[in-house]
Amino acid sequence: MLVSAKEMLQKAKAGHYAVGQFNINNLEWTKAVLLTAEELKSPVILGVSEGAGKYMTGFKTVSAMVKAMIGELNITVPVALHLDHGTYDGCYKCIEAGFSSIMFDGSHYPIEENVDKTKELVKVCAEKGISLEAEVGSIGGEEDGVIGAGECADPGECKMIADLGVDMLAAGIGNIHGKYPANWAGLSFETLDAIQKLTGEMPLVLHGGTGIPEDMIKKAIDLGVSKINVNTECQLTFAEATRKYIESGKDQQGKGYDPRKLLAPGTDAIKGTVKEKIELFGSAGKA
């Protein structure tokens, strides 16, 4: 059964740890994340971007697969299925498909329009018991064609959105999606601290978790970050393990070309990355 992310993140904020959101791209990804979370007894959030949802033939397919997999694998830890960087229309599609959590990314709208649309979604989500994440200040890098330069959010605007009744807030603090460039300036802890002081108990979300040094991750958690998104790192380890398998000629030995064998090393590599992150975020044993 899927749960809303609200309760797991409130517990994380109070306990000074973070819950990982691991984006899923196919069956192997989903299975790897769920099995690792169960093994480590950690709550987990499965993130789905609109591009990944489309790739998997639609949000209803994703929702049905995740719910069935939780049952078939006897997953007992809390699992939230979350729309990542959702458009206004995408949010409604995921609500209809049975997602337990959504992110409305209204950061590209003027603040007034972001506020109006967020207000409306707060009401709809509250009625259905779905958790809602909002964003202020675009996150840098590129994700599904959405490009941002890694801006820092205005703490006052963050408070304005937090006060609408959202369950979690993603605020730009210099973080970016994808690989971090060599000249990256690092996270702005002053901005994070200012946001935390104005938003109080609100769990804060750190996007672009791949490549941020461990000490920065730990400091961000100390300053109120309760959800950290990981996607690129799993993709990189999956690609690296798959390349090794093929380059060593294993796909040409026996039935090594069988997709179940071909995708196994990459799937195991995802498990390794997820395990590493869960331990770093401090959510192991918190289910």
PDB file of N, CA and C in Angstrom, residues 48-50 59 82-92 94 102-109 121 133 135 143 146 207:
ATOM      1  N   VAL A  48       8.794  10.022  -9.901  1.00  0.00           N
ATOM      2  CA  VAL A  48       8.523   9.793 -11.324  1.00  0.00           C
ATOM      3  C   VAL A  48       8.420  11.149 -12.008  1.00  0.00           C
ATOM      4  N   SER A  49       9.332  11.413 -12.932  1.00  0.00           N
ATOM      5  CA  SER A  49       9.230  12.658 -13.695  1.00  0.00           C
ATOM      6  C   SER A  49       8.170  12.450 -14.780  1.00  0.00           C
ATOM      7  N   GLU A  50       7.701  13.535 -15.369  1.00  0.00           N
ATOM      8  CA  GLU A  50       6.686  13.390 -16.428  1.00  0.00           C
ATOM      9  C   GLU A  50       7.269  12.646 -17.632  1.00  0.00           C
ATOM     10  N   PHE A  59       1.025   7.355 -16.311  1.00  0.00           N
ATOM     11  CA  PHE A  59       1.031   7.311 -14.848  1.00  0.00           C
ATOM     12  C   PHE A  59       0.203   6.163 -14.274  1.00  0.00           C
ATOM     13  N   HIS A  82       5.587   9.441  -5.928  1.00  0.00           N
ATOM     14  CA  HIS A  82       5.618  10.902  -5.983  1.00  0.00           C
ATOM     15  C   HIS A  82       5.887  11.416  -7.397  1.00  0.00           C
ATOM     16  N   LEU A  83       5.081  12.352  -7.858  1.00  0.00           N
ATOM     17  CA  LEU A  83       5.338  13.017  -9.137  1.00  0.00           C
ATOM     18  C   LEU A  83       6.435  14.049  -8.920  1.00  0.00           C
ATOM     19  N   ASP A  84       7.472  13.989  -9.741  1.00  0.00           N
ATOM     20  CA  ASP A  84       8.620  14.893  -9.601  1.00  0.00           C
ATOM     21  C   ASP A  84       8.511  16.019 -10.630  1.00  0.00           C
ATOM     22  N   HIS A  85       8.624  17.259 -10.188  1.00  0.00           N
ATOM     23  CA  HIS A  85       8.547  18.432 -11.083  1.00  0.00           C
ATOM     24  C   HIS A  85       7.314  18.396 -11.973  1.00  0.00           C
ATOM     25  N   GLY A  86       6.170  18.248 -11.339  1.00  0.00           N
ATOM     26  CA  GLY A  86       4.928  18.130 -12.103  1.00  0.00           C
ATOM     27  C   GLY A  86       4.425  19.449 -12.650  1.00  0.00           C
ATOM     28  N   THR A  87       3.881  19.380 -13.863  1.00  0.00           N
ATOM     29  CA  THR A  87       3.148  20.524 -14.406  1.00  0.00           C
ATOM     30  C   THR A  87       1.772  20.517 -13.741  1.00  0.00           C
ATOM     31  N   TYR A  88       1.039  21.590 -13.937  1.00  0.00           N
ATOM     32  CA  TYR A  88      -0.312  21.703 -13.379  1.00  0.00           C
ATOM     33  C   TYR A  88      -1.184  20.535 -13.863  1.00  0.00           C
ATOM     34  N   ASP A  89      -1.151  20.258 -15.174  1.00  0.00           N
ATOM     35  CA  ASP A  89      -1.953  19.159 -15.738  1.00  0.00           C
ATOM     36  C   ASP A  89      -1.446  17.806 -15.266  1.00  0.00           C
ATOM     37  N   GLY A  90      -0.113  17.672 -15.192  1.00  0.00           N
ATOM     38  CA  GLY A  90       0.492  16.413 -14.746  1.00  0.00           C
ATOM     39  C   GLY A  90       0.061  16.062 -13.335  1.00  0.00           C
ATOM     40  N   CYS A  91      -0.063  17.068 -12.479  1.00  0.00           N
ATOM     41  CA  CYS A  91      -0.491  16.839 -11.090  1.00  0.00           C
ATOM     42  C   CYS A  91      -1.871  16.173 -11.065  1.00  0.00           C
ATOM     43  N   TYR A  92      -2.790  16.698 -11.871  1.00  0.00           N
ATOM     44  CA  TYR A  92      -4.143  16.127 -11.881  1.00  0.00           C
ATOM     45  C   TYR A  92      -4.161  14.708 -12.448  1.00  0.00           C
ATOM     46  N   CYS A  94      -1.746  12.528 -12.138  1.00  0.00           N
ATOM     47  CA  CYS A  94      -1.195  11.631 -11.112  1.00  0.00           C
ATOM     48  C   CYS A  94      -2.167  11.431  -9.954  1.00  0.00           C
ATOM     49  N   ILE A 102       2.522  14.368  -4.719  1.00  0.00           N
ATOM     50  CA  ILE A 102       2.846  15.070  -5.973  1.00  0.00           C
ATOM     51  C   ILE A 102       3.670  16.308  -5.690  1.00  0.00           C
ATOM     52  N   MET A 103       4.474  16.675  -6.686  1.00  0.00           N
ATOM     53  CA  MET A 103       5.182  17.948  -6.620  1.00  0.00           C
ATOM     54  C   MET A 103       4.646  18.828  -7.737  1.00  0.00           C
ATOM     55  N   PHE A 104       4.166  19.998  -7.359  1.00  0.00           N
ATOM     56  CA  PHE A 104       3.782  20.987  -8.367  1.00  0.00           C
ATOM     57  C   PHE A 104       4.940  21.960  -8.506  1.00  0.00           C
ATOM     58  N   ASP A 105       5.542  21.981  -9.693  1.00  0.00           N
ATOM     59  CA  ASP A 105       6.648  22.901  -9.936  1.00  0.00           C
ATOM     60  C   ASP A 105       6.102  24.153 -10.618  1.00  0.00           C
ATOM     61  N   GLY A 106       5.717  25.113  -9.797  1.00  0.00           N
ATOM     62  CA  GLY A 106       5.202  26.378 -10.337  1.00  0.00           C
ATOM     63  C   GLY A 106       6.266  27.455 -10.348  1.00  0.00           C
ATOM     64  N   SER A 107       7.544  27.031 -10.250  1.00  0.00           N
ATOM     65  CA  SER A 107       8.632  28.009 -10.094  1.00  0.00           C
ATOM     66  C   SER A 107       8.804  28.900 -11.330  1.00  0.00           C
ATOM     67  N   HIS A 108       8.321  28.441 -12.492  1.00  0.00           N
ATOM     68  CA  HIS A 108       8.490  29.261 -13.704  1.00  0.00           C
ATOM     69  C   HIS A 108       7.332  30.238 -13.901  1.00  0.00           C
ATOM     70  N   TYR A 109       6.296  30.140 -13.050  1.00  0.00           N
ATOM     71  CA  TYR A 109       5.190  31.104 -13.127  1.00  0.00           C
ATOM     72  C   TYR A 109       5.544  32.350 -12.312  1.00  0.00           C
ATOM     73  N   LEU A 121      -4.279  23.299  -5.489  1.00  0.00           N
ATOM     74  CA  LEU A 121      -3.803  21.925  -5.326  1.00  0.00           C
ATOM     75  C   LEU A 121      -3.733  21.508  -3.854  1.00  0.00           C
ATOM     76  N   GLU A 133       4.251  18.809  -2.622  1.00  0.00           N
ATOM     77  CA  GLU A 133       5.526  19.531  -2.569  1.00  0.00           C
ATOM     78  C   GLU A 133       5.442  20.714  -3.529  1.00  0.00           C
ATOM     79  N   GLU A 135       7.667  24.292  -5.157  1.00  0.00           N
ATOM     80  CA  GLU A 135       9.036  24.751  -5.410  1.00  0.00           C
ATOM     81  C   GLU A 135       9.103  26.258  -5.533  1.00  0.00           C
ATOM     82  N   GLU A 143      16.312  18.933 -16.290  1.00  0.00           N
ATOM     83  CA  GLU A 143      15.555  17.713 -16.008  1.00  0.00           C
ATOM     84  C   GLU A 143      14.337  17.730 -16.896  1.00  0.00           C
ATOM     85  N   VAL A 146      13.515  20.980 -18.508  1.00  0.00           N
ATOM     86  CA  VAL A 146      13.387  22.153 -17.640  1.00  0.00           C
ATOM     87  C   VAL A 146      14.799  22.555 -17.218  1.00  0.00           C
ATOM     88  N   HIS A 207      16.832  19.051  -4.040  1.00  0.00           N
ATOM     89  CA  HIS A 207      16.880  18.408  -5.358  1.00  0.00           C
ATOM     90  C   HIS A 207      18.331  18.347  -5.825  1.00  0.00           C
TER      91      HIS A 207
END
